[in-house]
Tab-separated table of C-alpha atoms and ligand atoms in Angstrom:
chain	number	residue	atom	x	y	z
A	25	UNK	CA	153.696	113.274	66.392
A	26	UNK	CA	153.129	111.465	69.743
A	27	UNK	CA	149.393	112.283	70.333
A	28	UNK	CA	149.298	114.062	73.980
A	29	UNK	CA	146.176	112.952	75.879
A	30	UNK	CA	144.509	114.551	78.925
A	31	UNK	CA	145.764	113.405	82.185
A	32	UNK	CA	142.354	112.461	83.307
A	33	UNK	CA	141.575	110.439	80.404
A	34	UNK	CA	143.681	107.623	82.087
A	35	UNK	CA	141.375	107.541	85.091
A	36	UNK	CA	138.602	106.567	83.078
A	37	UNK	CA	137.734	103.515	83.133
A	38	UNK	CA	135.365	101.025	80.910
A	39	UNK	CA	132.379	98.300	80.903
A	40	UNK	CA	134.235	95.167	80.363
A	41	UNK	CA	130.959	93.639	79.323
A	42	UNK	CA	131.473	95.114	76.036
A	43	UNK	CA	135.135	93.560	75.627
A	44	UNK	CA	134.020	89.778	76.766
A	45	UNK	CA	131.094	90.327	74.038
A	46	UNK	CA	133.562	91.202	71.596
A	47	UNK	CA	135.756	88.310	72.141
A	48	UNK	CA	132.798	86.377	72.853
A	49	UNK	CA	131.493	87.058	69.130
A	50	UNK	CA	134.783	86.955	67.792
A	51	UNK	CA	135.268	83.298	68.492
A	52	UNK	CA	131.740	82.836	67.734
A	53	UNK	CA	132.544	83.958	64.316
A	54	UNK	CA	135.224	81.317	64.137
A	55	UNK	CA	132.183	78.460	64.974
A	56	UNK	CA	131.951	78.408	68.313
A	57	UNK	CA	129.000	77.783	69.794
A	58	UNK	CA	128.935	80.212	72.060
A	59	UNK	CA	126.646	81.023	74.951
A	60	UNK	CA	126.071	84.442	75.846
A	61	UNK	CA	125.791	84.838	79.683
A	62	UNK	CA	127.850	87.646	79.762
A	63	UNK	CA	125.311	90.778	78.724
A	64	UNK	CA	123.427	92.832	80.987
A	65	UNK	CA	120.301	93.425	78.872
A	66	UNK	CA	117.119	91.637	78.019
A	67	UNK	CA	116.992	88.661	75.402
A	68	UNK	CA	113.232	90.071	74.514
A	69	UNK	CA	112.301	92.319	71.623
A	70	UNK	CA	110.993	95.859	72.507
A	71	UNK	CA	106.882	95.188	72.817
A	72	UNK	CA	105.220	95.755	69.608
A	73	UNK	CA	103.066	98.592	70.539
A	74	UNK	CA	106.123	100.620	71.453
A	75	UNK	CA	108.076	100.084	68.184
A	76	UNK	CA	104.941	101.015	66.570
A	77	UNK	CA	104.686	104.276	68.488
A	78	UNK	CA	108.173	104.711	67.080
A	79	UNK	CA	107.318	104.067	63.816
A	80	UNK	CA	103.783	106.406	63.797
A	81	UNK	CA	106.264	109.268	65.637
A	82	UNK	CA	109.215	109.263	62.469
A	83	UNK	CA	105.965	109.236	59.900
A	84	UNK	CA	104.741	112.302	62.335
A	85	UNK	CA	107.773	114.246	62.046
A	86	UNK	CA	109.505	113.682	65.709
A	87	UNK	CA	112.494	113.829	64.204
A	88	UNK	CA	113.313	118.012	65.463
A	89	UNK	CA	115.424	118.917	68.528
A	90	UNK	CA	113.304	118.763	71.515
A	91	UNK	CA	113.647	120.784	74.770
A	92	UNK	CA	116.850	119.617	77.010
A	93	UNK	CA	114.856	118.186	79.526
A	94	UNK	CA	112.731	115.745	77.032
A	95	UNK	CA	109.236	116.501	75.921
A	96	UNK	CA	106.532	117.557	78.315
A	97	UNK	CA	104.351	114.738	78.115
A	98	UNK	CA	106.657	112.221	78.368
A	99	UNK	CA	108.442	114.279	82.013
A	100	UNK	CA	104.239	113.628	83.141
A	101	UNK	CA	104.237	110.323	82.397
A	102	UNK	CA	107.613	109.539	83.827
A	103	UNK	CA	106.935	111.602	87.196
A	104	UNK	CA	103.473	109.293	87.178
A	105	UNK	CA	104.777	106.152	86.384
A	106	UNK	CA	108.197	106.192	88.785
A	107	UNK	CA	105.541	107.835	91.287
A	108	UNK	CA	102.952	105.066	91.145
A	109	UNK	CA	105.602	102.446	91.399
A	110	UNK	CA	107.122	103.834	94.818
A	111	UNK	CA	103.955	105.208	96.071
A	112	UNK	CA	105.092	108.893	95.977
A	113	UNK	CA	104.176	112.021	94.183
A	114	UNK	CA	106.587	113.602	91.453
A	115	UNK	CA	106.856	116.578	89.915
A	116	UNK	CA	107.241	116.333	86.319
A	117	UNK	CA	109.278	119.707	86.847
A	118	UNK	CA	111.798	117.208	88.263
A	119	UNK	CA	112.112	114.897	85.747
A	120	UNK	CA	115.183	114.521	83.328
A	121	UNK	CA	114.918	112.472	79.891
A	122	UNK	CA	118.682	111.718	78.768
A	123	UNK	CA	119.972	109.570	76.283
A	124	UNK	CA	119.971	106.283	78.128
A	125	UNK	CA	120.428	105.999	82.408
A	126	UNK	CA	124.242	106.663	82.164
A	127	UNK	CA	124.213	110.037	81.546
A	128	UNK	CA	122.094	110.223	84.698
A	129	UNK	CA	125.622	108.702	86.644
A	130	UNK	CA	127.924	111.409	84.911
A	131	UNK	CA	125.486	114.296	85.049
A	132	UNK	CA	125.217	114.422	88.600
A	133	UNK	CA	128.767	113.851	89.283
A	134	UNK	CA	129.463	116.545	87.164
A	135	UNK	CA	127.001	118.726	88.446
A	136	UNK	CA	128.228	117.676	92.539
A	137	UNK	CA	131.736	117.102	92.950
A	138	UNK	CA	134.674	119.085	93.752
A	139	UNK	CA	138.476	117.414	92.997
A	140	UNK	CA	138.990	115.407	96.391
A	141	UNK	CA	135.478	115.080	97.702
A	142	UNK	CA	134.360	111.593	98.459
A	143	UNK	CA	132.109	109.222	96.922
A	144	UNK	CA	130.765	105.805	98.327
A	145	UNK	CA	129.901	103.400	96.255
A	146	UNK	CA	129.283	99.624	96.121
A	147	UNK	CA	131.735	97.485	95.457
A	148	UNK	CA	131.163	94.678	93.411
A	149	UNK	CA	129.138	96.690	91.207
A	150	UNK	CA	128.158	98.924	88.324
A	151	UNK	CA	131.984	99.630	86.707
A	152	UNK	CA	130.979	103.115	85.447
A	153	UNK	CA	130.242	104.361	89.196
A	154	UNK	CA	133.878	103.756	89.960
A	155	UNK	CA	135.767	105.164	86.712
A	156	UNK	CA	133.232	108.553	86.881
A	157	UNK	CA	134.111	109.157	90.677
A	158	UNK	CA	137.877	108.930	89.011
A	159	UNK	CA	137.613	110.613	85.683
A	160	UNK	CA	136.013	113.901	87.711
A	161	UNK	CA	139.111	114.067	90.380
A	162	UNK	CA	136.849	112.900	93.464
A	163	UNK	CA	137.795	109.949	95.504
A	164	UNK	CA	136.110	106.826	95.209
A	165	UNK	CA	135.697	105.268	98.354
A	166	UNK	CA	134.737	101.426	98.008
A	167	UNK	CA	131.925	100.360	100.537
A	168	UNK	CA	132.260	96.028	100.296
A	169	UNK	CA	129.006	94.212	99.651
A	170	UNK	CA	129.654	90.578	100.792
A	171	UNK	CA	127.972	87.166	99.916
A	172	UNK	CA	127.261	86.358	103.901
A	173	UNK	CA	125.024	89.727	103.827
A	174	UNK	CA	123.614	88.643	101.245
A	175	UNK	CA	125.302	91.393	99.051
A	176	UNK	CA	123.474	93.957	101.375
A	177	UNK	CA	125.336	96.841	103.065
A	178	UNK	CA	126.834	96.785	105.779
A	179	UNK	CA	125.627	99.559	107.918
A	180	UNK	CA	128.385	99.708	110.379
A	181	UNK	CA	131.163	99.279	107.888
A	182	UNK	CA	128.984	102.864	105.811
A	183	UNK	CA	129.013	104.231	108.572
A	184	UNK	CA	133.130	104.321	109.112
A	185	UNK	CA	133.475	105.306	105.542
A	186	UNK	CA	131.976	108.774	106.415
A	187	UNK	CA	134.151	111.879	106.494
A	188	UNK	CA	134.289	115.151	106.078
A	189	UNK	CA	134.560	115.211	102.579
A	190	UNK	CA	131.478	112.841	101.585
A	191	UNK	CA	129.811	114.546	99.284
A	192	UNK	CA	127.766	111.615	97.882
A	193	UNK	CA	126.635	108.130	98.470
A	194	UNK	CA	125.821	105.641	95.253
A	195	UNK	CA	122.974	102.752	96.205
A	196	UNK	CA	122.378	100.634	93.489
A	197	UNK	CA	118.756	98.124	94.776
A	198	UNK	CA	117.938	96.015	93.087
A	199	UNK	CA	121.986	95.143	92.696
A	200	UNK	CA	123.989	94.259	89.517
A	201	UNK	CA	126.160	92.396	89.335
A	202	UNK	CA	124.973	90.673	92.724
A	203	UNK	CA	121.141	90.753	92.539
A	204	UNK	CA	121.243	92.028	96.318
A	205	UNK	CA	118.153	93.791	97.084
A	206	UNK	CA	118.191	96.321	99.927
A	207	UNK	CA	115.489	95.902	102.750
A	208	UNK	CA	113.752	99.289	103.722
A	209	UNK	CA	115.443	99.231	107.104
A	210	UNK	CA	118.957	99.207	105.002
A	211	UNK	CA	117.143	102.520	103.431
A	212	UNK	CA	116.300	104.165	106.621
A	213	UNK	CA	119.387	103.737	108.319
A	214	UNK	CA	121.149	104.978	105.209
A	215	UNK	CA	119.133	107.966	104.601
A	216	UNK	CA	119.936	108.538	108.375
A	217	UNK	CA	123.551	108.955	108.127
A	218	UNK	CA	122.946	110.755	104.585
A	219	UNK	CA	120.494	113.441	106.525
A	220	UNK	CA	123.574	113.435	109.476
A	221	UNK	CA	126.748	113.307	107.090
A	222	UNK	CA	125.025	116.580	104.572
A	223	UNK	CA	125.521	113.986	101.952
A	224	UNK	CA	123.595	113.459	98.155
A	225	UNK	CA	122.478	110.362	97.367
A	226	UNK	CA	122.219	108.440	94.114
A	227	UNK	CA	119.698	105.875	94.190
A	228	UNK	CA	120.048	103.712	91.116
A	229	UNK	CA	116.681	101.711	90.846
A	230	UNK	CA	117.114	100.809	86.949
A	231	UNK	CA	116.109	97.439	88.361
A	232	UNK	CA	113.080	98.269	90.258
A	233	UNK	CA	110.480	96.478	88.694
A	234	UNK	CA	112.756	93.087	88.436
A	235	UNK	CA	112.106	91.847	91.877
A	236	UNK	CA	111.369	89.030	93.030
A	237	UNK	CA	109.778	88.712	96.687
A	238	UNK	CA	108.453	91.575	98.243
A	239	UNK	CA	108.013	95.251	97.130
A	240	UNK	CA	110.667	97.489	95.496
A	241	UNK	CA	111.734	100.118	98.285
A	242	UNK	CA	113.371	103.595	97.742
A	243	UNK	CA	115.649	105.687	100.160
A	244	UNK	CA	113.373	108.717	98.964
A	245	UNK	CA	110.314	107.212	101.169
A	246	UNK	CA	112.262	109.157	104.377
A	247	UNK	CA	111.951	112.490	105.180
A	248	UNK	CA	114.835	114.699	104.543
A	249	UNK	CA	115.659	112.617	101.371
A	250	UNK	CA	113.596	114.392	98.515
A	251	UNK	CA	116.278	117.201	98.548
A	252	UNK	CA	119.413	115.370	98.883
A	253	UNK	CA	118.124	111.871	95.934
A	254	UNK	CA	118.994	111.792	92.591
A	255	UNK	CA	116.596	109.117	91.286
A	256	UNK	CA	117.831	107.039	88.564
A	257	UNK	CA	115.925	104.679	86.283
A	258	UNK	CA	114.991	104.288	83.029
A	259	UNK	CA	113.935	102.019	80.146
A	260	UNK	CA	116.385	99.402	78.929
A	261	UNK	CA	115.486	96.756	81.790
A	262	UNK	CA	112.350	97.002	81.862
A	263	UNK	CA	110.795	97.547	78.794
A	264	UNK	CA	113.592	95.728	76.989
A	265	UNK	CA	114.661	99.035	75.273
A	266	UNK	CA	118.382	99.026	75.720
A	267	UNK	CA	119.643	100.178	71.872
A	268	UNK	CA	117.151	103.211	72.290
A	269	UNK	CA	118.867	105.036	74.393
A	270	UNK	CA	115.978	105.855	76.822
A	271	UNK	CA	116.515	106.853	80.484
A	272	UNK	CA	115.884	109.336	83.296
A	273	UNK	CA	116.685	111.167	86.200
A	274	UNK	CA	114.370	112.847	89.365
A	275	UNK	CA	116.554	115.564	90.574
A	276	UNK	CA	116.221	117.803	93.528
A	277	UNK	CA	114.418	121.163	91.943
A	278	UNK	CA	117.360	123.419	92.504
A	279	UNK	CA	119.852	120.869	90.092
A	280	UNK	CA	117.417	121.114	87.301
A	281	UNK	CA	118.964	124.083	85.651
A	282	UNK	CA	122.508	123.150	86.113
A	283	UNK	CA	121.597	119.502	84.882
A	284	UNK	CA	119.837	120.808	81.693
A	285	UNK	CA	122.806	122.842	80.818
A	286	UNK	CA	125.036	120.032	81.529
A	287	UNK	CA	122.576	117.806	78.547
A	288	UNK	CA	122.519	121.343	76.465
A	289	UNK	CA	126.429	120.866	76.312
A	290	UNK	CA	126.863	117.673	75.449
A	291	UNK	CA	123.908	115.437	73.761
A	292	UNK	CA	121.370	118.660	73.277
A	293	UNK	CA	118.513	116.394	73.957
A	294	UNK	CA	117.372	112.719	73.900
A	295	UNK	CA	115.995	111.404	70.730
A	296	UNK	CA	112.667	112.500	69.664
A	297	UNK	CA	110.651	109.720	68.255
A	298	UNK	CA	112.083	107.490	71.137
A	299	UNK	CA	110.958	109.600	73.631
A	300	UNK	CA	107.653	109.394	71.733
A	301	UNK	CA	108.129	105.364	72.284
A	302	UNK	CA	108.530	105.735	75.714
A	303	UNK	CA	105.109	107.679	76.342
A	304	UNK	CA	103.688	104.424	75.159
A	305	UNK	CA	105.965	101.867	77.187
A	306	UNK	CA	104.441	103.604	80.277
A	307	UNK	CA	101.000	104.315	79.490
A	308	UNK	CA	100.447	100.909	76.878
A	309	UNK	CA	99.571	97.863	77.785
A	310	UNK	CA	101.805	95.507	80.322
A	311	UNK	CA	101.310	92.095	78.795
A	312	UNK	CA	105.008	91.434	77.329
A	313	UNK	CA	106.378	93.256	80.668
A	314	UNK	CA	104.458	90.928	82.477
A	315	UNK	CA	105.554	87.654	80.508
A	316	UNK	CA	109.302	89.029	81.014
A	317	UNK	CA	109.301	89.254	84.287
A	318	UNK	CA	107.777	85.877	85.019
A	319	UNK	CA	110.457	84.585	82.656
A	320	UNK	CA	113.148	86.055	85.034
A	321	UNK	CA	111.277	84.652	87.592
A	322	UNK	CA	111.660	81.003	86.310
A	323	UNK	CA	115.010	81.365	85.225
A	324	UNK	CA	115.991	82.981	88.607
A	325	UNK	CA	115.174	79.246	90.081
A	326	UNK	CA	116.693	77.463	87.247
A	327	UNK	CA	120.258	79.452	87.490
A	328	UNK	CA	120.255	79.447	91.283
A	329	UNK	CA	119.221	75.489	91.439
A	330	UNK	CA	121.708	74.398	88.684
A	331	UNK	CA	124.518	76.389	89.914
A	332	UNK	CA	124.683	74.827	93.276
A	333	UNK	CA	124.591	71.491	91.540
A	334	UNK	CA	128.024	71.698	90.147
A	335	UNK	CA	131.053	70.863	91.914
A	336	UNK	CA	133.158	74.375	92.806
A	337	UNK	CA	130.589	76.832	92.930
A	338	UNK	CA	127.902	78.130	95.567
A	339	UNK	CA	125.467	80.530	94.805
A	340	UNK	CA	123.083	83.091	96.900
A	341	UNK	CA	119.470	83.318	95.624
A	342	UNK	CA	119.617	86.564	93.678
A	343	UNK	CA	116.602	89.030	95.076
A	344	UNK	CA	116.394	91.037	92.107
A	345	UNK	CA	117.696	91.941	88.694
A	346	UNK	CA	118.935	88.935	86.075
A	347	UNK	CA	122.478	88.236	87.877
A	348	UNK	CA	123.777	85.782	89.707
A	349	UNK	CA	126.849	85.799	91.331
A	350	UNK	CA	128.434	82.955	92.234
A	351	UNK	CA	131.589	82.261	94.210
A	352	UNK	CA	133.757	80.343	92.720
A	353	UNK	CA	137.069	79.857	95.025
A	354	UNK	CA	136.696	76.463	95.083
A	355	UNK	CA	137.674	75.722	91.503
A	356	UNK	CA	141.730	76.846	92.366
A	357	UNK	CA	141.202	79.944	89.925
A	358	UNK	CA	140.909	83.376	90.143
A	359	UNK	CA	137.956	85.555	88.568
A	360	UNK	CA	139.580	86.470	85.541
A	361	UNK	CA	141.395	83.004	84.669
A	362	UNK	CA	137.791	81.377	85.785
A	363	UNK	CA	136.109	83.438	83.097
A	364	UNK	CA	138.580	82.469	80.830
A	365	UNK	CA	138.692	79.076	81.612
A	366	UNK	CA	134.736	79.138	80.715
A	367	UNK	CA	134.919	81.044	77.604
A	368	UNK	CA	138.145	78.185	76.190
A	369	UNK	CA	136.788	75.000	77.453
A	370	UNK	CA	132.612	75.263	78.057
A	371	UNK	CA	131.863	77.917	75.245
A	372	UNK	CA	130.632	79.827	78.183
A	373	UNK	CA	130.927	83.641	78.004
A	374	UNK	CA	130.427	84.875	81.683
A	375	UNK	CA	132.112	87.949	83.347
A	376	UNK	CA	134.845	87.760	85.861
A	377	UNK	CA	133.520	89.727	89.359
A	378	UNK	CA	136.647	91.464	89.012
A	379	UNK	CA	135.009	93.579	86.098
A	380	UNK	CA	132.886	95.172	89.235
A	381	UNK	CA	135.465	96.187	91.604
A	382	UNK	CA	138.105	94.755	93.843
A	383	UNK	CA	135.545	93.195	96.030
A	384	UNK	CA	134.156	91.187	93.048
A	385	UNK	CA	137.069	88.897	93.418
A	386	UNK	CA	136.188	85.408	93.892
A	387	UNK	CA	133.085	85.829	91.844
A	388	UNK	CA	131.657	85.503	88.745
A	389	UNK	CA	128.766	87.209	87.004
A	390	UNK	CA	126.046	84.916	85.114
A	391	UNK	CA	123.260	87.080	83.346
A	392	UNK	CA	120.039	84.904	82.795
A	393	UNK	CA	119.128	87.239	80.069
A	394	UNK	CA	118.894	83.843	77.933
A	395	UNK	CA	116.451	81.373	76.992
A	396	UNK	CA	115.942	78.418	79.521
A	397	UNK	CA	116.960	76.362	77.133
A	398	UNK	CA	120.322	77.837	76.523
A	399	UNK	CA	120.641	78.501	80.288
A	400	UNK	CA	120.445	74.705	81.064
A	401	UNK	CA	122.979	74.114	78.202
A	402	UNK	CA	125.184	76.416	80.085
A	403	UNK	CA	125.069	74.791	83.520
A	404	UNK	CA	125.830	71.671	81.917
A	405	UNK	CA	128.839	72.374	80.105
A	406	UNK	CA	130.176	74.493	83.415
A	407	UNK	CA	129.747	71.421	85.535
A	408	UNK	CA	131.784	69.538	82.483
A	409	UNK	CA	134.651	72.068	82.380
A	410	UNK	CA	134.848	72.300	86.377
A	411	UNK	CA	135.274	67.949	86.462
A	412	UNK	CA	138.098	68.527	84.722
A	413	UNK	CA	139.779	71.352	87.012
A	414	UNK	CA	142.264	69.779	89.578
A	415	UNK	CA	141.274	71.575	92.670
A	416	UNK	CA	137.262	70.420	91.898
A	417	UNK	CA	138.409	66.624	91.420
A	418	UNK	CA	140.448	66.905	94.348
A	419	UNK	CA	137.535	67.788	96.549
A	420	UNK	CA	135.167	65.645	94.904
A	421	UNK	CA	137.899	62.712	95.587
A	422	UNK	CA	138.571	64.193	99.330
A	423	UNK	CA	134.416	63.610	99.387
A	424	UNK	CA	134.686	60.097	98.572
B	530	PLP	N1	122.679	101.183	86.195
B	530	PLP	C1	122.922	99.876	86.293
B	530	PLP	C2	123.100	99.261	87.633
B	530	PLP	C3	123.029	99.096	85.140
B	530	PLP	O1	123.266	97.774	85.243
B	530	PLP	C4	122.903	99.721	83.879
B	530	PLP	C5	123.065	98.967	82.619
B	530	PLP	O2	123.659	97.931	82.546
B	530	PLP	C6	122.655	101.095	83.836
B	530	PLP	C7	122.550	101.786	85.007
B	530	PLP	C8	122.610	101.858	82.537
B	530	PLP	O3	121.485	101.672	81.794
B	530	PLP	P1	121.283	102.356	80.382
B	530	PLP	O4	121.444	101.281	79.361
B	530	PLP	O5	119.863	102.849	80.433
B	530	PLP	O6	122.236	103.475	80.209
């Protein structure tokens, strides 16, 4: 029997991240010493006082079904804590606990598009906007984010991607896999053509609180936007809690029914004794959130420093998140045969920009998610491996 799959299943796409790991442990298994600059969550343990809220919650028996929308307390502390961050009022009402923040991404497509309608969406960046807009039947209309903007939008290149058919615009600030932050004039002008286009807006702030200059801004501090923003966020970044499965969504009142359904049909409801966990990541203490985010911090200037040291590749100073996204034409090769290239010859797993879009071409992605120690490691054996490439000797002799 030839197995008979659903046409859309071929419009789906992946997170390569998970592949390059694979073959990234793979040859680690083999004894290569590997280093991991390739994964997109936090080298830190969960803090301690969470995992012991975990713990206290299985011994108190949150291990039931709990409503759809997570448990009550936890909606009140979300709606506080994403509210006190942005300097806005929630409703807990509003609040959606799901099983990680990707759910958040399919949920609302789900819930908003219509075969056809149009979705804008960054480009480099998160892989699972793209291959949703796709899998549901809409049409995914890249937006470019470029290294001379500084990986911002460009507001006159947004604003000819409007149509009729827009039904939704994705922002993604702070940016993975660029770490382009978006200034609040970028928001206002945005939210202006989503008030003037009828459109939705995702705002996908899972990297809010790792930012480095400045204060996190949202598109939902302008009026007309509360209606129209999905807020995403959750708890993997942050709090280091990326294997609980812990995120969230602030919806416009009216899609909390339909969304609820949508998490009644598929998952039921997000784990109970993590959700418990989570109650204490907001409300506990901030110490190790505090020590990770210097850490970023530090590493930020180590990455940015050491990759414009090495013959081949330039690098912007990322504004927020752990990325860094260095172009990388000069070394002759191509994103994917770059990566490669890394991976064979420096025991470097990175990911090629391609594995964000079209756009990411000419790029790589470097996650500082890794100790300084290892991240100094890693610069050196990248400036090693580039010596040896002919187009980076050829400029370095042309220099001469
Ligand atoms: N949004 C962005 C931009 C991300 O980089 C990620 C994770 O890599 C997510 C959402 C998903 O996070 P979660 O692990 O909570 O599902």
């Amino acid at each position: 029997m030839k197995l008979r799959l659903s046409e859309r299943m071929y419009r789906l796409g992946t997170e390569t991240a998970f592949e390059v790991a694979a073959r990234a442990r793979a040859l680690e298994a083999e004894g290569k010493p590997i280093i991991h600059l390739e994964i997109g969550e936090p080298d830190f343990d969960t803090p301690k006082h969470v995992r012991d809220a975990a713990a206290e919650a299985l011994e108190q028996g949150y291990t039931h079904y709990t409503g759809a929308t997570g448990i009550p307390e936890l909606r009140e502390a979300i709606a506080k804590y994403a509210g006190d961050l942005r300097g806005m009022r929630f409703d807990p009402a509003n609040v959606v606990v799901t099983p990680g923040a990707k759910p958040i991404m399919f949920y609302t497509m789900m819930a908003l598009l219509e075969p056809a309608d149009e979705v804008i969406y960054p480009n480099p960046g998160f892989p699972i906007y793209e291959s949703m807009i796709n899998f549901l039947g809409g049409t995914a209309v890249p937006l470019q984010l470029s290294e001379q903007r500084d990986f911002r939008i460009n507001l006159n290149e947004l604003r000819s991607k409007f149509s009729s058919k827009t039904r939704l615009i994705i922002l993604n600030s702070p940016h993975n896999p660029t770490g382009g932050v978006l200034t609040r004039d970028d928001l206002k002008a945005i939210a202006d053509l989503a008030v003037e286009h009828d459109a939705m807006v995702l705002a996908d702030e899972i990297y809010a609180e790792i930012i480095y200059e400045g204060k996190h801004h949202t598109i939902l501090e302008f009026p007309g936007m509360m209606e129209r923003t999905i807020l995403l966020d959750g708890f993997s970044k942050t709090f280091a809690m990326t294997g609980w499965r812990l995120g969230y969504g602030i919806f416009p009142g009216e899609l909390i029914p339909h969304i609820s359904r949508l998490i009644i049909n598929s998952v039921s409801c997000t784990s109970a004794f993590s959700q418990r966990a989570a109650i204490a990541a907001l409300t506990g203490p901030r110490d190790d959130i505090n020590s990770m985010k210097e850490a970023f911090a530090s590493r930020r200037g180590l990455v940015y420093e050491g990759l414009n040291k090495i013959p081949g590749l330039r690098c912007n100073l990322p504004g927020g998140a752990f990325y860094a996204f260095p172009n990388i034409t000069d070394t002759g090769l191509d994103s994917r045969a770059y990566a490669d290239y890394l991976l064979r010859e420096a025991d470097v797993a990175v990911l090629p920009g391609t594995s964000f879009g079209e756009f990411g071409e000419g790029y790589i992605r470097i996650s500082f998610a890794n100790s300084e120690e290892n991240l100094r490691k890693a610069m050196e054996r990248i400036e090693a491996a580039n010596l040896k490439l002919p187009a980076v000797a050829a400029e370095i002799g042309a220099a001469k």
